[in-house]
């Protein structure tokens, strides 16, 4: 499978390229800022860059009729509207976290958090010092799964790829559900799965949970 990668020189971009190379997939389009190299038509375009790169990514998807897998964080409402418009033309998988474990964690929270509606609940998320958005997109996804006005505590320290904990407590006990990414490969494997899944899908706006649960 030939693929394009926006943000190819970033930490996540490098891991994605390594993971795809294990399947003998070929990066035929690579973009980072003003740098662009094209060596074929991508079957799918992957974007792990910054919000300001989105217009270029959209142009490339339209030009090559390529599906999009996007994990860029920090997108605002207007940028989401642009993605929704693009999804009428090509299929899109969007997520702030392509970890299978986080996807399962969200499903669990959706199913049981209502049974703890009278408990206190807060979220703690920890990431490396270079992560710009705070709180993380993943923490927001977890809060949305709880469907409550939950306080999020954000920590930026060291080189941690991503730790997330949801803590429920009452006067008698504490219940915690957590996830720890030990390397960025946790995310690149999910990106690979999403990219293989989306290439034969009709134009629409998909979440990573659609990839996992069908």
PDB file of C-alpha atoms in Angstrom:
ATOM      1  CA  UNK A   1       0.000   0.000   0.000  1.00  0.00           C
ATOM      2  CA  UNK A   2       1.345   3.393  -1.005  1.00  0.00           C
ATOM      3  CA  UNK A   3       0.647   6.107   1.558  1.00  0.00           C
ATOM      4  CA  UNK A   4       1.192   9.791   2.189  1.00  0.00           C
ATOM      5  CA  UNK A   5       2.335  11.233   5.499  1.00  0.00           C
ATOM      6  CA  UNK A   6       1.873  14.833   6.615  1.00  0.00           C
ATOM      7  CA  UNK A   7       4.251  15.478   9.502  1.00  0.00           C
ATOM      8  CA  UNK A   8       6.690  12.769   8.392  1.00  0.00           C
ATOM      9  CA  UNK A   9       9.682  14.220  10.271  1.00  0.00           C
ATOM     10  CA  UNK A  10       7.928  14.500  13.640  1.00  0.00           C
ATOM     11  CA  UNK A  11       8.271  11.954  16.449  1.00  0.00           C
ATOM     12  CA  UNK A  12       4.973  10.300  15.604  1.00  0.00           C
ATOM     13  CA  UNK A  13       5.574  10.525  11.867  1.00  0.00           C
ATOM     14  CA  UNK A  14       8.848   8.630  12.151  1.00  0.00           C
ATOM     15  CA  UNK A  15       7.248   5.823  14.174  1.00  0.00           C
ATOM     16  CA  UNK A  16       4.349   5.566  11.708  1.00  0.00           C
ATOM     17  CA  UNK A  17       6.773   5.250   8.788  1.00  0.00           C
ATOM     18  CA  UNK A  18       8.737   2.535  10.620  1.00  0.00           C
ATOM     19  CA  UNK A  19       5.560   0.592  11.413  1.00  0.00           C
ATOM     20  CA  UNK A  20       4.266   0.800   7.831  1.00  0.00           C
ATOM     21  CA  UNK A  21       7.668  -0.231   6.458  1.00  0.00           C
ATOM     22  CA  UNK A  22       7.331  -3.517   8.376  1.00  0.00           C
ATOM     23  CA  UNK A  23       4.461  -4.340   5.984  1.00  0.00           C
ATOM     24  CA  UNK A  24       6.537  -3.187   3.005  1.00  0.00           C
ATOM     25  CA  UNK A  25       4.200  -0.219   2.565  1.00  0.00           C
ATOM     26  CA  UNK A  26       5.763   2.685   0.693  1.00  0.00           C
ATOM     27  CA  UNK A  27       5.635   6.385   1.590  1.00  0.00           C
ATOM     28  CA  UNK A  28       5.048   8.049  -1.793  1.00  0.00           C
ATOM     29  CA  UNK A  29       4.007  11.451  -0.456  1.00  0.00           C
ATOM     30  CA  UNK A  30       5.729  13.182   2.430  1.00  0.00           C
ATOM     31  CA  UNK A  31       4.946  16.645   3.712  1.00  0.00           C
ATOM     32  CA  UNK A  32       6.313  18.695   6.575  1.00  0.00           C
ATOM     33  CA  UNK A  33       5.857  22.450   6.586  1.00  0.00           C
ATOM     34  CA  UNK A  34       7.103  23.771   3.257  1.00  0.00           C
ATOM     35  CA  UNK A  35       8.821  20.462   2.431  1.00  0.00           C
ATOM     36  CA  UNK A  36       6.952  18.194   0.025  1.00  0.00           C
ATOM     37  CA  UNK A  37       8.031  15.135  -1.954  1.00  0.00           C
ATOM     38  CA  UNK A  38       5.767  13.138  -4.285  1.00  0.00           C
ATOM     39  CA  UNK A  39       6.654   9.755  -5.799  1.00  0.00           C
ATOM     40  CA  UNK A  40       3.234   8.330  -6.642  1.00  0.00           C
ATOM     41  CA  UNK A  41      -0.457   8.463  -5.781  1.00  0.00           C
ATOM     42  CA  UNK A  42      -1.200   7.579  -2.134  1.00  0.00           C
ATOM     43  CA  UNK A  43      -3.958   5.064  -1.364  1.00  0.00           C
ATOM     44  CA  UNK A  44      -4.364   6.856   1.965  1.00  0.00           C
ATOM     45  CA  UNK A  45      -3.027  10.073   3.487  1.00  0.00           C
ATOM     46  CA  UNK A  46      -2.093  10.234   7.169  1.00  0.00           C
ATOM     47  CA  UNK A  47      -1.833  13.537   9.034  1.00  0.00           C
ATOM     48  CA  UNK A  48      -0.034  13.778  12.371  1.00  0.00           C
ATOM     49  CA  UNK A  49       1.113  17.374  12.218  1.00  0.00           C
ATOM     50  CA  UNK A  50      -0.351  20.686  13.376  1.00  0.00           C
ATOM     51  CA  UNK A  51      -3.710  22.379  12.785  1.00  0.00           C
ATOM     52  CA  UNK A  52      -2.162  24.979  10.475  1.00  0.00           C
ATOM     53  CA  UNK A  53      -1.251  22.176   8.038  1.00  0.00           C
ATOM     54  CA  UNK A  54      -4.889  21.132   7.613  1.00  0.00           C
ATOM     55  CA  UNK A  55      -5.658  23.228   4.476  1.00  0.00           C
ATOM     56  CA  UNK A  56      -2.731  21.596   2.672  1.00  0.00           C
ATOM     57  CA  UNK A  57      -3.847  18.143   3.816  1.00  0.00           C
ATOM     58  CA  UNK A  58      -7.385  18.761   2.546  1.00  0.00           C
ATOM     59  CA  UNK A  59      -6.040  19.935  -0.830  1.00  0.00           C
ATOM     60  CA  UNK A  60      -3.933  16.774  -1.153  1.00  0.00           C
ATOM     61  CA  UNK A  61      -6.850  14.466  -0.285  1.00  0.00           C
ATOM     62  CA  UNK A  62      -9.021  16.143  -2.922  1.00  0.00           C
ATOM     63  CA  UNK A  63      -6.253  16.151  -5.539  1.00  0.00           C
ATOM     64  CA  UNK A  64      -5.485  12.430  -5.180  1.00  0.00           C
ATOM     65  CA  UNK A  65      -8.970  11.277  -4.051  1.00  0.00           C
ATOM     66  CA  UNK A  66      -7.222   9.752  -1.053  1.00  0.00           C
ATOM     67  CA  UNK A  67      -8.902   8.725   2.212  1.00  0.00           C
ATOM     68  CA  UNK A  68      -7.585  10.513   5.301  1.00  0.00           C
ATOM     69  CA  UNK A  69      -6.487   9.177   8.683  1.00  0.00           C
ATOM     70  CA  UNK A  70      -5.881  12.155  10.969  1.00  0.00           C
ATOM     71  CA  UNK A  71      -4.591  12.262  14.534  1.00  0.00           C
ATOM     72  CA  UNK A  72      -3.640  15.941  14.688  1.00  0.00           C
ATOM     73  CA  UNK A  73      -4.654  17.465  18.028  1.00  0.00           C
ATOM     74  CA  UNK A  74      -5.743  21.001  18.865  1.00  0.00           C
ATOM     75  CA  UNK A  75      -8.266  21.315  16.021  1.00  0.00           C
ATOM     76  CA  UNK A  76     -10.866  24.034  16.550  1.00  0.00           C
ATOM     77  CA  UNK A  77     -14.556  24.035  15.597  1.00  0.00           C
ATOM     78  CA  UNK A  78     -13.948  25.615  12.195  1.00  0.00           C
ATOM     79  CA  UNK A  79     -11.283  23.037  11.337  1.00  0.00           C
ATOM     80  CA  UNK A  80     -13.664  20.228  12.282  1.00  0.00           C
ATOM     81  CA  UNK A  81     -16.263  21.754   9.955  1.00  0.00           C
ATOM     82  CA  UNK A  82     -13.717  21.627   7.131  1.00  0.00           C
ATOM     83  CA  UNK A  83     -13.051  17.952   7.878  1.00  0.00           C
ATOM     84  CA  UNK A  84     -16.787  17.240   7.866  1.00  0.00           C
ATOM     85  CA  UNK A  85     -17.040  18.873   4.444  1.00  0.00           C
ATOM     86  CA  UNK A  86     -14.096  16.824   3.185  1.00  0.00           C
ATOM     87  CA  UNK A  87     -15.772  13.634   4.441  1.00  0.00           C
ATOM     88  CA  UNK A  88     -18.470  14.159   1.790  1.00  0.00           C
ATOM     89  CA  UNK A  89     -15.754  13.615  -0.823  1.00  0.00           C
ATOM     90  CA  UNK A  90     -13.369  11.075   0.773  1.00  0.00           C
ATOM     91  CA  UNK A  91     -13.642   8.816   3.844  1.00  0.00           C
ATOM     92  CA  UNK A  92     -11.969  10.109   7.009  1.00  0.00           C
ATOM     93  CA  UNK A  93     -10.956   8.426  10.263  1.00  0.00           C
ATOM     94  CA  UNK A  94     -10.341  11.054  12.949  1.00  0.00           C
ATOM     95  CA  UNK A  95      -9.196  10.425  16.494  1.00  0.00           C
ATOM     96  CA  UNK A  96      -7.079  12.109  19.129  1.00  0.00           C
ATOM     97  CA  UNK A  97      -5.801   8.677  20.141  1.00  0.00           C
ATOM     98  CA  UNK A  98      -5.282   5.614  17.953  1.00  0.00           C
ATOM     99  CA  UNK A  99      -4.504   3.299  20.866  1.00  0.00           C
ATOM    100  CA  UNK A 100      -6.730   0.224  21.016  1.00  0.00           C
ATOM    101  CA  UNK A 101      -6.510   0.306  24.818  1.00  0.00           C
ATOM    102  CA  UNK A 102      -7.841   3.876  25.030  1.00  0.00           C
ATOM    103  CA  UNK A 103     -10.677   2.973  22.651  1.00  0.00           C
ATOM    104  CA  UNK A 104     -11.679   0.100  24.950  1.00  0.00           C
ATOM    105  CA  UNK A 105     -11.351   2.395  27.976  1.00  0.00           C
ATOM    106  CA  UNK A 106     -13.765   4.894  26.424  1.00  0.00           C
ATOM    107  CA  UNK A 107     -16.254   2.092  25.734  1.00  0.00           C
ATOM    108  CA  UNK A 108     -16.059   0.973  29.361  1.00  0.00           C
ATOM    109  CA  UNK A 109     -16.648   4.509  30.627  1.00  0.00           C
ATOM    110  CA  UNK A 110     -19.657   4.945  28.356  1.00  0.00           C
ATOM    111  CA  UNK A 111     -21.182   1.756  29.730  1.00  0.00           C
ATOM    112  CA  UNK A 112     -20.630   2.021  33.490  1.00  0.00           C
ATOM    113  CA  UNK A 113     -19.959   5.651  34.462  1.00  0.00           C
ATOM    114  CA  UNK A 114     -23.693   6.414  34.727  1.00  0.00           C
ATOM    115  CA  UNK A 115     -23.856   3.885  37.570  1.00  0.00           C
ATOM    116  CA  UNK A 116     -21.387   6.073  39.493  1.00  0.00           C
ATOM    117  CA  UNK A 117     -23.188   9.358  38.850  1.00  0.00           C
ATOM    118  CA  UNK A 118     -23.190  10.268  42.558  1.00  0.00           C
ATOM    119  CA  UNK A 119     -19.421   9.695  42.916  1.00  0.00           C
ATOM    120  CA  UNK A 120     -16.727  12.347  42.571  1.00  0.00           C
ATOM    121  CA  UNK A 121     -14.728  11.911  39.370  1.00  0.00           C
ATOM    122  CA  UNK A 122     -11.605  13.587  37.985  1.00  0.00           C
ATOM    123  CA  UNK A 123      -9.152  12.863  35.169  1.00  0.00           C
ATOM    124  CA  UNK A 124      -5.355  13.023  35.365  1.00  0.00           C
ATOM    125  CA  UNK A 125      -3.352  13.056  32.115  1.00  0.00           C
ATOM    126  CA  UNK A 126       0.441  13.107  31.857  1.00  0.00           C
ATOM    127  CA  UNK A 127       2.492  13.731  28.705  1.00  0.00           C
ATOM    128  CA  UNK A 128       5.986  14.723  27.599  1.00  0.00           C
ATOM    129  CA  UNK A 129       7.128  18.318  28.020  1.00  0.00           C
ATOM    130  CA  UNK A 130       6.865  19.065  24.281  1.00  0.00           C
ATOM    131  CA  UNK A 131       3.130  18.407  24.018  1.00  0.00           C
ATOM    132  CA  UNK A 132       1.503  21.744  23.256  1.00  0.00           C
ATOM    133  CA  UNK A 133      -2.232  21.144  23.788  1.00  0.00           C
ATOM    134  CA  UNK A 134      -3.552  20.986  27.351  1.00  0.00           C
ATOM    135  CA  UNK A 135      -5.697  19.192  28.287  1.00  0.00           C
ATOM    136  CA  UNK A 136      -4.927  16.432  25.829  1.00  0.00           C
ATOM    137  CA  UNK A 137      -7.426  15.464  23.168  1.00  0.00           C
ATOM    138  CA  UNK A 138      -7.585  12.012  24.742  1.00  0.00           C
ATOM    139  CA  UNK A 139      -8.551  13.452  28.126  1.00  0.00           C
ATOM    140  CA  UNK A 140     -11.358  15.376  26.433  1.00  0.00           C
ATOM    141  CA  UNK A 141     -12.544  12.153  24.777  1.00  0.00           C
ATOM    142  CA  UNK A 142     -12.591  10.456  28.198  1.00  0.00           C
ATOM    143  CA  UNK A 143     -14.547  13.350  29.701  1.00  0.00           C
ATOM    144  CA  UNK A 144     -17.057  13.192  26.857  1.00  0.00           C
ATOM    145  CA  UNK A 145     -17.516   9.464  27.477  1.00  0.00           C
ATOM    146  CA  UNK A 146     -18.448  10.181  31.100  1.00  0.00           C
ATOM    147  CA  UNK A 147     -20.925  12.853  29.955  1.00  0.00           C
ATOM    148  CA  UNK A 148     -20.211  15.000  32.977  1.00  0.00           C
ATOM    149  CA  UNK A 149     -18.417  18.240  33.807  1.00  0.00           C
ATOM    150  CA  UNK A 150     -15.242  16.494  34.925  1.00  0.00           C
ATOM    151  CA  UNK A 151     -12.129  18.373  36.002  1.00  0.00           C
ATOM    152  CA  UNK A 152      -8.967  17.458  34.073  1.00  0.00           C
ATOM    153  CA  UNK A 153      -5.493  17.728  35.621  1.00  0.00           C
ATOM    154  CA  UNK A 154      -2.722  18.047  33.018  1.00  0.00           C
ATOM    155  CA  UNK A 155       0.936  17.269  33.744  1.00  0.00           C
ATOM    156  CA  UNK A 156       3.800  17.861  31.297  1.00  0.00           C
ATOM    157  CA  UNK A 157       6.997  16.150  32.391  1.00  0.00           C
ATOM    158  CA  UNK A 158       9.858  14.154  30.878  1.00  0.00           C
ATOM    159  CA  UNK A 159       9.281  12.080  27.756  1.00  0.00           C
ATOM    160  CA  UNK A 160       6.076  10.250  28.695  1.00  0.00           C
ATOM    161  CA  UNK A 161       4.088   9.234  25.554  1.00  0.00           C
ATOM    162  CA  UNK A 162       0.776   9.326  27.403  1.00  0.00           C
ATOM    163  CA  UNK A 163      -0.750   8.334  30.762  1.00  0.00           C
ATOM    164  CA  UNK A 164      -4.470   8.747  31.450  1.00  0.00           C
ATOM    165  CA  UNK A 165      -6.358   7.916  34.646  1.00  0.00           C
ATOM    166  CA  UNK A 166     -10.030   8.389  35.488  1.00  0.00           C
ATOM    167  CA  UNK A 167     -10.567   8.357  39.248  1.00  0.00           C
ATOM    168  CA  UNK A 168     -13.978   7.776  40.862  1.00  0.00           C
ATOM    169  CA  UNK A 169     -14.336   8.198  44.641  1.00  0.00           C
ATOM    170  CA  UNK A 170     -16.968   8.373  47.364  1.00  0.00           C
ATOM    171  CA  UNK A 171     -16.710   8.415  51.151  1.00  0.00           C
ATOM    172  CA  UNK A 172     -15.853   4.724  51.341  1.00  0.00           C
ATOM    173  CA  UNK A 173     -13.839   3.698  48.303  1.00  0.00           C
ATOM    174  CA  UNK A 174     -11.856   4.715  45.245  1.00  0.00           C
ATOM    175  CA  UNK A 175     -12.194   3.173  41.802  1.00  0.00           C
ATOM    176  CA  UNK A 176      -9.648   3.989  39.094  1.00  0.00           C
ATOM    177  CA  UNK A 177      -9.352   3.031  35.449  1.00  0.00           C
ATOM    178  CA  UNK A 178      -6.120   3.940  33.701  1.00  0.00           C
ATOM    179  CA  UNK A 179      -4.096   3.466  30.535  1.00  0.00           C
ATOM    180  CA  UNK A 180      -0.381   3.885  29.910  1.00  0.00           C
ATOM    181  CA  UNK A 181       1.275   4.051  26.501  1.00  0.00           C
ATOM    182  CA  UNK A 182       4.804   2.714  26.892  1.00  0.00           C
ATOM    183  CA  UNK A 183       5.819   3.805  23.389  1.00  0.00           C
ATOM    184  CA  UNK A 184       4.389   5.623  20.375  1.00  0.00           C
ATOM    185  CA  UNK A 185       4.041   2.243  18.707  1.00  0.00           C
ATOM    186  CA  UNK A 186       0.776   1.919  20.649  1.00  0.00           C
ATOM    187  CA  UNK A 187      -0.569   4.642  18.367  1.00  0.00           C
ATOM    188  CA  UNK A 188       1.197   3.722  15.105  1.00  0.00           C
ATOM    189  CA  UNK A 189      -0.288   0.214  15.149  1.00  0.00           C
ATOM    190  CA  UNK A 190      -3.740   1.778  15.438  1.00  0.00           C
ATOM    191  CA  UNK A 191      -2.969   4.149  12.564  1.00  0.00           C
ATOM    192  CA  UNK A 192      -1.908   1.155  10.474  1.00  0.00           C
ATOM    193  CA  UNK A 193      -5.149  -0.649  11.291  1.00  0.00           C
ATOM    194  CA  UNK A 194      -7.235   2.433  10.442  1.00  0.00           C
ATOM    195  CA  UNK A 195      -5.366   2.992   7.166  1.00  0.00           C
ATOM    196  CA  UNK A 196      -5.909  -0.586   5.990  1.00  0.00           C
ATOM    197  CA  UNK A 197      -9.571  -0.405   7.030  1.00  0.00           C
ATOM    198  CA  UNK A 198     -10.494   2.876   5.336  1.00  0.00           C
ATOM    199  CA  UNK A 199      -9.216   2.354   1.793  1.00  0.00           C
ATOM    200  CA  UNK A 200     -12.416   0.648   0.574  1.00  0.00           C
ATOM    201  CA  UNK A 201     -14.926   2.680   2.617  1.00  0.00           C
ATOM    202  CA  UNK A 202     -17.421   5.158   1.206  1.00  0.00           C
ATOM    203  CA  UNK A 203     -17.004   8.885   1.977  1.00  0.00           C
ATOM    204  CA  UNK A 204     -18.056   9.571   5.565  1.00  0.00           C
ATOM    205  CA  UNK A 205     -16.661  10.784   8.889  1.00  0.00           C
ATOM    206  CA  UNK A 206     -15.504   7.809  10.953  1.00  0.00           C
ATOM    207  CA  UNK A 207     -14.056   7.474  14.445  1.00  0.00           C
ATOM    208  CA  UNK A 208     -11.400   4.970  15.477  1.00  0.00           C
ATOM    209  CA  UNK A 209     -14.105   3.094  17.395  1.00  0.00           C
ATOM    210  CA  UNK A 210     -15.727   2.354  14.008  1.00  0.00           C
ATOM    211  CA  UNK A 211     -12.487   0.663  12.975  1.00  0.00           C
ATOM    212  CA  UNK A 212     -12.318  -1.421  16.163  1.00  0.00           C
ATOM    213  CA  UNK A 213     -15.990  -2.334  16.559  1.00  0.00           C
ATOM    214  CA  UNK A 214     -17.018  -2.286  12.905  1.00  0.00           C
TER     215      UNK A 214
END
